[in-house]
Tab-separated table of C-alpha atoms and ligand atoms in Angstrom:
chain	number	residue	atom	x	y	z
A	1	MET	CA	0.000	0.000	0.000
A	2	ILE	CA	2.754	2.445	1.087
A	3	LYS	CA	4.725	1.379	-1.953
A	4	ASN	CA	1.681	2.146	-4.105
A	5	ILE	CA	1.249	5.590	-2.551
A	6	ALA	CA	4.925	6.325	-3.084
A	7	LEU	CA	4.605	5.239	-6.706
A	8	LEU	CA	1.496	7.370	-7.115
A	9	LEU	CA	3.291	10.360	-5.599
A	10	MET	CA	6.249	9.847	-7.897
A	11	ALA	CA	4.004	9.564	-10.908
A	12	THR	CA	2.060	12.710	-9.927
A	13	THR	CA	5.282	14.625	-9.384
A	14	PHE	CA	6.532	13.417	-12.745
A	15	ILE	CA	3.331	14.457	-14.504
A	16	LEU	CA	3.314	17.830	-12.742
A	17	LEU	CA	6.958	18.371	-13.568
A	18	SER	CA	6.482	17.486	-17.180
A	19	PHE	CA	3.549	19.919	-17.395
A	20	THR	CA	5.615	22.644	-15.802
A	21	THR	CA	8.461	21.930	-18.191
A	22	LYS	CA	6.089	21.877	-21.133
A	23	ASP	CA	4.487	25.129	-19.974
A	24	LYS	CA	7.873	26.739	-19.626
A	25	THR	CA	8.794	25.794	-23.160
A	26	ALA	CA	5.486	27.073	-24.394
A	27	ILE	CA	5.720	30.490	-22.818
A	28	ASN	CA	9.445	30.834	-23.292
A	29	TYR	CA	8.860	32.801	-26.497
A	30	SER	CA	10.946	35.753	-25.421
A	31	ALA	CA	14.281	33.920	-25.663
A	32	ASN	CA	14.228	34.023	-29.409
A	33	SER	CA	11.339	36.365	-29.919
A	34	ASP	CA	13.310	39.172	-31.558
A	35	SER	CA	14.370	37.011	-34.456
A	36	LEU	CA	10.890	35.465	-34.634
A	37	ARG	CA	9.318	38.925	-34.754
A	38	ILE	CA	11.672	39.889	-37.571
A	39	GLU	CA	10.777	36.665	-39.373
A	40	LEU	CA	7.055	37.266	-38.898
A	41	GLY	CA	7.489	40.838	-40.181
A	42	ARG	CA	9.380	39.505	-43.169
A	43	ILE	CA	6.580	37.062	-44.024
A	44	LEU	CA	3.974	39.832	-43.745
A	45	PHE	CA	6.148	42.139	-45.889
A	46	TYR	CA	6.177	39.580	-48.727
A	47	ASP	CA	2.563	38.418	-48.383
A	48	PRO	CA	0.268	39.783	-51.142
A	49	GLN	CA	-2.989	38.458	-49.663
A	50	PHE	CA	-3.741	41.654	-47.752
A	51	SER	CA	-4.151	43.748	-50.897
A	52	GLN	CA	-7.501	44.190	-52.560
A	53	ASP	CA	-6.605	42.113	-55.625
A	54	GLY	CA	-4.382	39.670	-53.738
A	55	GLN	CA	-1.441	40.631	-55.980
A	56	ILE	CA	0.438	43.406	-54.205
A	57	SER	CA	2.707	43.009	-51.222
A	58	CYS	CA	4.990	45.599	-49.678
A	59	ALA	CA	7.784	43.945	-51.659
A	60	SER	CA	5.994	44.620	-54.977
A	61	CYS	CA	7.170	48.219	-54.651
A	62	HIS	CA	10.089	47.656	-52.282
A	63	SER	CA	12.275	44.988	-53.884
A	64	PRO	CA	15.238	43.578	-51.936
A	65	TYR	CA	17.356	43.523	-55.120
A	66	GLN	CA	16.850	47.276	-55.470
A	67	ALA	CA	17.715	48.108	-51.857
A	68	PHE	CA	13.925	47.926	-51.326
A	69	ALA	CA	13.111	50.650	-53.854
A	70	HIS	CA	11.007	50.239	-57.010
A	71	THR	CA	13.528	50.239	-59.808
A	72	ASP	CA	12.479	51.089	-63.357
A	73	HIS	CA	9.190	52.483	-62.118
A	74	ALA	CA	9.021	56.261	-61.977
A	75	VAL	CA	5.980	56.174	-59.739
A	76	SER	CA	4.669	53.185	-57.850
A	77	HIS	CA	2.194	50.670	-59.293
A	78	GLY	CA	-0.416	49.413	-56.863
A	79	VAL	CA	-3.567	47.281	-56.976
A	80	PHE	CA	-5.271	46.861	-60.374
A	81	ASP	CA	-2.169	48.542	-61.867
A	82	SER	CA	-3.125	51.931	-60.472
A	83	LEU	CA	-0.427	54.567	-60.596
A	84	GLY	CA	0.808	56.464	-57.566
A	85	THR	CA	2.339	59.911	-57.619
A	86	ARG	CA	5.657	59.247	-55.929
A	87	ASN	CA	8.663	57.021	-56.447
A	88	ALA	CA	9.110	54.332	-53.807
A	89	PRO	CA	12.282	55.073	-51.824
A	90	GLY	CA	14.752	52.395	-50.767
A	91	LEU	CA	14.236	51.018	-47.274
A	92	PHE	CA	17.387	50.752	-45.182
A	93	ASN	CA	18.782	52.173	-41.958
A	94	LEU	CA	15.255	53.184	-40.976
A	95	HIS	CA	16.218	52.547	-37.347
A	96	THR	CA	18.207	55.807	-37.482
A	97	ARG	CA	15.247	57.833	-38.743
A	98	ASN	CA	12.652	59.939	-36.932
A	99	ILE	CA	10.363	60.886	-39.797
A	100	PHE	CA	9.217	58.995	-42.837
A	101	MET	CA	7.826	59.521	-46.354
A	102	ARG	CA	9.185	62.044	-48.796
A	103	ASP	CA	7.156	64.836	-47.192
A	104	GLY	CA	7.859	63.636	-43.626
A	105	ALA	CA	4.134	63.095	-42.980
A	106	ILE	CA	4.665	60.051	-40.741
A	107	HIS	CA	6.516	60.077	-37.440
A	108	ARG	CA	6.326	56.429	-36.430
A	109	LEU	CA	7.606	53.485	-38.386
A	110	ASP	CA	5.296	51.154	-36.472
A	111	LEU	CA	2.269	53.020	-37.845
A	112	GLN	CA	3.608	53.598	-41.359
A	113	ALA	CA	2.397	50.272	-42.811
A	114	LEU	CA	-1.222	51.406	-42.351
A	115	ALA	CA	-0.699	54.028	-45.067
A	116	PRO	CA	0.125	51.690	-48.005
A	117	LEU	CA	-2.238	49.010	-46.679
A	118	HIS	CA	-5.199	51.407	-46.730
A	119	SER	CA	-4.218	53.446	-49.786
A	120	PRO	CA	-6.657	52.722	-52.639
A	121	ILE	CA	-3.812	53.120	-55.155
A	122	GLU	CA	-1.276	51.003	-53.262
A	123	MET	CA	-2.684	47.891	-51.556
A	124	GLY	CA	-6.333	48.940	-51.280
A	125	GLY	CA	-6.786	46.740	-48.232
A	126	ASN	CA	-7.654	47.398	-44.640
A	127	ILE	CA	-6.261	46.365	-41.313
A	128	ASP	CA	-9.401	44.643	-40.030
A	129	SER	CA	-9.733	42.269	-42.953
A	130	ALA	CA	-5.953	41.720	-42.972
A	131	LEU	CA	-6.130	40.631	-39.332
A	132	LYS	CA	-9.137	38.411	-40.014
A	133	LYS	CA	-7.177	36.596	-42.719
A	134	ILE	CA	-4.091	36.246	-40.545
A	135	ASN	CA	-5.959	35.036	-37.521
A	136	ARG	CA	-7.712	32.356	-39.594
A	137	SER	CA	-4.364	30.974	-40.776
A	138	LYS	CA	-2.923	28.144	-38.688
A	139	ASP	CA	0.604	29.012	-39.794
A	140	TYR	CA	0.289	32.664	-38.865
A	141	ARG	CA	-1.262	31.698	-35.523
A	142	THR	CA	1.686	29.439	-34.743
A	143	ILE	CA	4.362	32.006	-35.530
A	144	SER	CA	2.396	34.808	-33.858
A	145	TYR	CA	2.303	32.716	-30.699
A	146	GLN	CA	6.005	31.974	-30.883
A	147	ALA	CA	6.895	35.600	-31.535
A	148	TRP	CA	4.449	37.426	-29.293
A	149	GLY	CA	3.022	34.842	-26.894
A	150	ASP	CA	-0.420	35.260	-28.431
A	151	SER	CA	-1.687	33.277	-31.386
A	152	THR	CA	-4.177	36.008	-32.269
A	153	MET	CA	-2.394	38.876	-33.922
A	154	SER	CA	-3.506	42.373	-32.973
A	155	ILE	CA	-3.122	45.630	-34.886
A	156	GLN	CA	-0.185	46.345	-32.628
A	157	THR	CA	1.687	43.072	-33.103
A	158	PHE	CA	0.979	43.167	-36.884
A	159	LEU	CA	2.474	46.657	-37.206
A	160	GLN	CA	5.308	45.996	-34.762
A	161	SER	CA	6.336	42.845	-36.628
A	162	ILE	CA	6.622	44.722	-39.925
A	163	ALA	CA	8.503	47.592	-38.249
A	164	THR	CA	10.876	45.137	-36.547
A	165	PHE	CA	11.682	43.573	-39.913
A	166	GLU	CA	12.159	47.031	-41.467
A	167	ASN	CA	14.458	48.082	-38.645
A	168	SER	CA	16.566	44.992	-39.307
A	169	LEU	CA	17.335	46.248	-42.834
A	170	GLN	CA	20.717	47.731	-42.143
A	171	SER	CA	23.121	48.779	-44.846
A	172	PHE	CA	26.496	49.819	-43.492
A	173	ASN	CA	28.845	47.659	-45.515
A	174	SER	CA	29.680	49.833	-48.505
A	175	TYR	CA	33.212	50.570	-49.689
A	176	TRP	CA	32.841	53.961	-47.950
A	177	ASP	CA	32.064	52.191	-44.634
A	178	LYS	CA	35.136	50.009	-45.070
A	179	VAL	CA	37.278	53.093	-45.675
A	180	GLN	CA	35.908	54.638	-42.458
A	181	LYS	CA	36.910	51.485	-40.586
A	182	GLY	CA	40.406	51.641	-42.079
A	183	LYS	CA	39.884	48.405	-44.031
A	184	GLN	CA	40.067	49.973	-47.495
A	185	GLN	CA	41.436	53.122	-49.068
A	186	PHE	CA	40.045	55.526	-51.642
A	187	ASN	CA	41.865	55.850	-54.946
A	188	ALA	CA	42.826	59.312	-56.235
A	189	MET	CA	39.562	59.822	-58.101
A	190	GLN	CA	37.396	58.843	-55.124
A	191	LYS	CA	39.457	61.091	-52.862
A	192	ALA	CA	38.919	64.054	-55.178
A	193	GLY	CA	35.210	63.219	-55.328
A	194	GLU	CA	35.054	63.113	-51.547
A	195	LYS	CA	36.444	66.661	-51.450
A	196	HIS	CA	33.710	67.974	-53.784
A	197	PHE	CA	31.166	66.048	-51.763
A	198	PHE	CA	32.136	67.672	-48.477
A	199	ARG	CA	32.216	71.094	-50.104
A	200	TYR	CA	28.830	70.966	-51.835
A	201	CYS	CA	26.717	68.078	-50.595
A	202	ALA	CA	27.452	66.899	-47.058
A	203	GLN	CA	25.531	69.644	-45.274
A	204	CYS	CA	22.310	67.993	-46.483
A	205	HIS	CA	23.469	64.490	-47.428
A	206	THR	CA	25.203	64.111	-44.091
A	207	PRO	CA	27.196	60.920	-43.357
A	208	PRO	CA	26.722	58.260	-42.163
A	209	SER	CA	23.070	58.195	-43.301
A	210	PHE	CA	23.816	60.611	-46.177
A	211	GLN	CA	20.684	62.592	-45.508
A	212	ASN	CA	19.482	64.925	-42.758
A	213	GLU	CA	15.686	64.587	-42.500
A	214	LEU	CA	15.240	68.214	-43.581
A	215	PHE	CA	13.275	69.458	-46.570
A	216	TYR	CA	14.464	71.395	-49.602
A	217	CYS	CA	13.321	72.134	-53.083
A	218	VAL	CA	16.227	71.081	-55.289
A	219	TRP	CA	14.695	70.568	-58.728
A	220	ASP	CA	13.381	73.166	-61.105
A	221	THR	CA	9.693	73.391	-60.212
A	222	LEU	CA	8.682	75.283	-63.319
A	223	ASN	CA	8.448	71.954	-65.153
A	224	GLY	CA	4.884	71.447	-64.008
A	225	ASP	CA	5.493	69.369	-60.896
A	226	THR	CA	2.137	69.380	-59.126
A	227	ASP	CA	3.397	67.635	-55.975
A	228	LEU	CA	3.660	70.278	-53.265
A	229	GLY	CA	5.725	68.013	-51.003
A	230	ARG	CA	6.324	69.199	-47.451
A	231	TYR	CA	3.783	72.003	-47.940
A	232	ILE	CA	1.020	69.370	-47.772
A	233	VAL	CA	2.075	68.693	-44.178
A	234	THR	CA	2.997	72.184	-42.925
A	235	GLN	CA	0.946	74.515	-45.174
A	236	ASN	CA	3.985	76.785	-44.967
A	237	PRO	CA	4.560	78.512	-48.348
A	238	LYS	CA	8.323	78.088	-47.865
A	239	ASP	CA	7.804	74.315	-48.092
A	240	ARG	CA	6.183	74.269	-51.528
A	241	HIS	CA	7.790	71.467	-53.586
A	242	ALA	CA	10.261	70.750	-50.779
A	243	PHE	CA	11.091	67.084	-50.122
A	244	MET	CA	13.124	65.250	-47.531
A	245	THR	CA	16.790	64.909	-48.423
A	246	ALA	CA	17.208	61.498	-50.010
A	247	SER	CA	19.938	59.158	-48.790
A	248	LEU	CA	22.753	58.761	-51.298
A	249	ARG	CA	23.517	55.219	-50.207
A	250	ASN	CA	22.834	52.447	-52.745
A	251	LEU	CA	22.167	54.842	-55.647
A	252	SER	CA	23.141	52.218	-58.233
A	253	PHE	CA	20.186	50.102	-57.132
A	254	THR	CA	17.505	52.729	-56.481
A	255	TYR	CA	17.123	54.525	-59.835
A	256	PRO	CA	15.104	56.336	-61.115
A	257	TYR	CA	15.731	59.356	-58.900
A	258	SER	CA	13.775	62.229	-57.361
A	259	HIS	CA	10.470	62.039	-55.489
A	260	ASN	CA	8.629	61.363	-58.740
A	261	GLY	CA	11.225	59.154	-60.367
A	262	SER	CA	11.585	61.572	-63.276
A	263	ILE	CA	15.386	61.277	-63.501
A	264	ASP	CA	16.856	58.074	-64.904
A	265	HIS	CA	20.592	58.562	-64.511
A	266	LEU	CA	22.903	59.873	-61.839
A	267	TYR	CA	24.612	62.181	-64.344
A	268	GLN	CA	21.221	63.727	-65.186
A	269	CYS	CA	20.797	64.509	-61.466
A	270	MET	CA	23.948	66.634	-61.725
A	271	ASP	CA	22.387	68.668	-64.541
A	272	LYS	CA	19.091	69.182	-62.705
A	273	HIS	CA	19.873	69.217	-58.968
A	274	GLN	CA	20.070	72.800	-57.694
A	275	LEU	CA	22.268	73.838	-54.801
A	276	PRO	CA	21.154	76.252	-52.090
A	277	GLN	CA	21.010	80.007	-52.225
A	278	GLU	CA	24.578	80.519	-51.019
A	279	TYR	CA	25.681	79.156	-54.388
A	280	ARG	CA	22.891	81.237	-56.028
A	281	SER	CA	20.921	78.046	-56.765
A	282	PRO	CA	22.942	76.813	-59.720
A	283	VAL	CA	22.698	73.180	-60.759
A	284	ILE	CA	25.554	70.904	-59.665
A	285	SER	CA	27.003	70.682	-63.188
A	286	SER	CA	27.477	74.444	-63.281
A	287	VAL	CA	29.699	74.583	-60.190
A	288	LEU	CA	31.740	71.481	-61.081
A	289	ASP	CA	33.333	70.732	-64.461
A	290	ASP	CA	33.047	67.377	-66.258
A	291	ARG	CA	36.141	65.884	-64.633
A	292	GLU	CA	34.993	66.965	-61.158
A	293	ILE	CA	31.518	65.513	-61.775
A	294	THR	CA	33.104	62.192	-62.758
A	295	GLU	CA	35.122	62.281	-59.529
A	296	LEU	CA	32.015	63.110	-57.498
A	297	VAL	CA	30.020	60.275	-59.078
A	298	GLY	CA	33.016	57.960	-58.473
A	299	PHE	CA	32.774	58.867	-54.805
A	300	LEU	CA	28.969	58.374	-54.716
A	301	LEU	CA	29.372	54.877	-56.136
A	302	THR	CA	31.456	53.913	-53.098
A	303	LEU	CA	28.191	54.177	-51.142
A	304	ASN	CA	26.736	51.078	-52.836
A	305	ASP	CA	26.399	48.131	-50.485
A	306	THR	CA	26.192	44.990	-52.605
A	307	SER	CA	26.129	42.699	-49.579
A	308	PHE	CA	22.916	44.441	-48.490
A	309	ILE	CA	21.020	43.575	-51.653
A	310	GLN	CA	22.405	40.030	-51.623
A	311	GLU	CA	21.514	39.351	-47.992
A	312	LYS	CA	19.316	36.245	-47.948
A	313	LYS	CA	17.699	37.049	-44.601
A	314	TYR	CA	16.063	40.122	-46.152
A	315	GLN	CA	14.729	38.313	-49.207
A	316	PHE	CA	11.515	36.399	-49.858
A	317	PRO	CA	11.111	33.908	-46.985
A	318	LYS	CA	11.366	30.740	-49.086
A	319	GLN	CA	11.068	28.468	-46.067
A	320	SER	CA	7.816	30.012	-44.919
A	321	PHE	CA	4.273	28.854	-45.517
A	322	LEU	CA	3.664	31.537	-48.179
A	323	ILE	CA	4.996	29.182	-50.859
A	324	LYS	CA	2.635	26.373	-49.827
A	325	ARG	CA	-0.334	28.721	-49.816
A	326	LYS	CA	0.338	29.766	-53.411
A	327	SER	CA	0.569	26.274	-54.900
B	1	HEC	C1	2.175	50.511	-54.634
B	1	HEC	C2	3.537	50.652	-54.181
B	1	HEC	C3	3.826	50.533	-52.699
B	1	HEC	C4	3.439	49.521	-51.849
B	1	HEC	C5	2.583	48.319	-52.157
B	1	HEC	C6	4.050	49.822	-50.578
B	1	HEC	N1	4.779	50.974	-50.658
B	1	HEC	FE1	5.946	51.773	-49.191
B	1	HEC	N2	6.228	53.416	-50.317
B	1	HEC	C7	5.775	53.598	-51.614
B	1	HEC	C8	5.967	54.980	-52.008
B	1	HEC	C9	5.595	55.580	-53.352
B	1	HEC	C10	6.549	55.638	-50.885
B	1	HEC	C11	6.869	57.128	-50.762
B	1	HEC	C12	5.566	57.754	-50.338
B	1	HEC	C13	5.623	59.194	-49.960
B	1	HEC	O1	6.703	59.749	-49.798
B	1	HEC	O2	4.544	59.779	-49.786
B	1	HEC	C14	6.697	54.623	-49.849
B	1	HEC	C15	7.271	54.863	-48.601
B	1	HEC	C16	7.478	53.891	-47.648
B	1	HEC	C17	8.205	54.086	-46.410
B	1	HEC	C18	8.890	55.368	-45.960
B	1	HEC	C19	10.339	55.327	-46.376
B	1	HEC	C20	11.088	56.587	-46.066
B	1	HEC	O3	12.283	56.624	-46.418
B	1	HEC	O4	10.532	57.519	-45.501
B	1	HEC	C21	8.162	52.900	-45.729
B	1	HEC	C22	8.791	52.598	-44.381
B	1	HEC	C23	7.382	51.981	-46.532
B	1	HEC	N3	6.991	52.614	-47.701
B	1	HEC	C24	7.043	50.679	-46.162
B	1	HEC	C25	6.050	49.937	-46.797
B	1	HEC	C26	5.411	48.761	-46.214
B	1	HEC	C27	5.706	48.170	-44.860
B	1	HEC	C28	4.511	48.320	-47.128
B	1	HEC	C29	3.539	47.158	-47.012
B	1	HEC	C30	2.621	47.195	-45.899
B	1	HEC	C31	4.607	49.202	-48.287
B	1	HEC	N4	5.537	50.182	-48.027
B	1	HEC	C32	3.883	49.045	-49.443
B	1	HEC	C33	5.219	52.626	-52.407
B	1	HEC	C34	4.658	51.458	-51.930
B	2	HEC	C1	20.279	71.945	-49.620
B	2	HEC	C2	20.353	70.535	-49.401
B	2	HEC	C3	21.007	69.690	-50.455
B	2	HEC	C4	22.297	69.792	-50.939
B	2	HEC	C5	23.364	70.819	-50.579
B	2	HEC	C6	22.460	68.707	-51.873
B	2	HEC	N1	21.314	67.965	-51.945
B	2	HEC	FE1	21.015	66.331	-53.073
B	2	HEC	N2	19.084	66.231	-52.488
B	2	HEC	C7	18.498	67.101	-51.590
B	2	HEC	C8	17.091	66.769	-51.472
B	2	HEC	C9	16.074	67.497	-50.616
B	2	HEC	C10	16.862	65.676	-52.324
B	2	HEC	C11	15.529	64.944	-52.550
B	2	HEC	C12	14.713	65.656	-53.581
B	2	HEC	C13	13.472	64.887	-54.013
B	2	HEC	O1	13.184	63.833	-53.496
B	2	HEC	O2	12.808	65.362	-54.906
B	2	HEC	C14	18.131	65.373	-52.927
B	2	HEC	C15	18.305	64.355	-53.863
B	2	HEC	C16	19.526	64.025	-54.427
B	2	HEC	C17	19.723	62.933	-55.343
B	2	HEC	C18	18.637	61.977	-55.833
B	2	HEC	C19	18.524	60.844	-54.874
B	2	HEC	C20	17.292	59.991	-55.084
B	2	HEC	O3	17.344	58.827	-54.644
B	2	HEC	O4	16.294	60.445	-55.622
B	2	HEC	C21	21.054	62.911	-55.654
B	2	HEC	C22	21.756	61.912	-56.565
B	2	HEC	C23	21.672	64.012	-54.955
B	2	HEC	N3	20.716	64.654	-54.209
B	2	HEC	C24	23.009	64.299	-55.009
B	2	HEC	C25	23.568	65.449	-54.438
B	2	HEC	C26	24.941	65.826	-54.623
B	2	HEC	C27	25.959	65.012	-55.414
B	2	HEC	C28	25.110	67.006	-53.971
B	2	HEC	C29	26.352	67.865	-53.904
B	2	HEC	C30	26.938	68.264	-55.159
B	2	HEC	C31	23.840	67.352	-53.352
B	2	HEC	N4	22.927	66.379	-53.669
B	2	HEC	C32	23.635	68.465	-52.572
B	2	HEC	C33	19.118	68.096	-50.869
B	2	HEC	C34	20.406	68.554	-51.094
């Protein structure tokens, strides 16, 4: 009898222990939750099912091979092939930024995704139906639980996941970065270009992000540009046609240039980009001669980060359930 009770006690303890252990494993999502949140954000970023026609994901306009810009498209193409008015910028080093969009209209990255999701000319979707779809999916429920400790995704965890993935997109491995770390050296042409850059460009395109989150009008606006830029946000006449300084990192991957993608080549930027009043607003190619422009462009090309666009962990999540859903 005593032996039986002892056995029973042992068995109960064992069962209790195994439950506790199992429970611990189940709620121990935080150990690896950062990488799981990034992974969940990545899956959402590449998932087209939230758009109105089921065809457009964030990645349709932000391609990893183009440093997450929309190469070859002047303005973005959204659901049912509708045309936007602005060129999709590259997405990298967003963790260093305080304001977003070309007119700086958005102050929080973890709210930004609502804009394209709801825009009738981008994804034409809405957050409630997106969440309904996600929360019906067994695969999403599993990863949501692992990442956030809750199998039902909320607006907050949906947006946070995407923002966490976006914040993981870091591009600091260009030739320029290697020179800063003393691992490489500039050749004579790049050195000369660097000098022009610090004289004429760095006050706005400030390293290491190569922009400064301020707004200027740098293109000739008499060409019929109807986009009022920063003015839409501030209603300040000084801000008419002013746009946030664009980063000059990864320029070889993010063409066409300018907020409306109207400039195809870097050399054309030099002929059209005006410099501030202190230089009496001439275009770049009127303060630098042909040789100096070549040197400047040589320097700008050192800001390309090929490892960034080749990084597998930023690309379509091949191992995820999105593939299975499509077939
Ligand atoms: C139809 C094309 C399109 C789709 C789809 C799209 N975007 Fe964009 N994205 C753009 C354009 C165009 C801009 C610039 C808009 C502006 O300045 O007003 C932009 C801007 C951004 C920015 C601000 C970047 C910066 O440097 O300020 C972020 C972040 C972003 N998009 C993330 C996303 C996410 C996340 C999704 C999916 C939920 C998404 N985008 C879907 C075209 C698109
Ligand atoms: C007064 C601030 C200012 C100065 C100085 C300046 N830029 Fe800019 N630059 C901008 C702004 C603002 C934009 C974005 C304009 C837009 O989106 O329409 C921009 C855009 C660009 C672009 C296009 C990037 C893209 O992805 O669309 C290039 C290339 C460029 N600048 C190069 C230069 C070079 C080279 C110099 C120096 C010779 C220079 N800039 C000096 C403010 C400046």
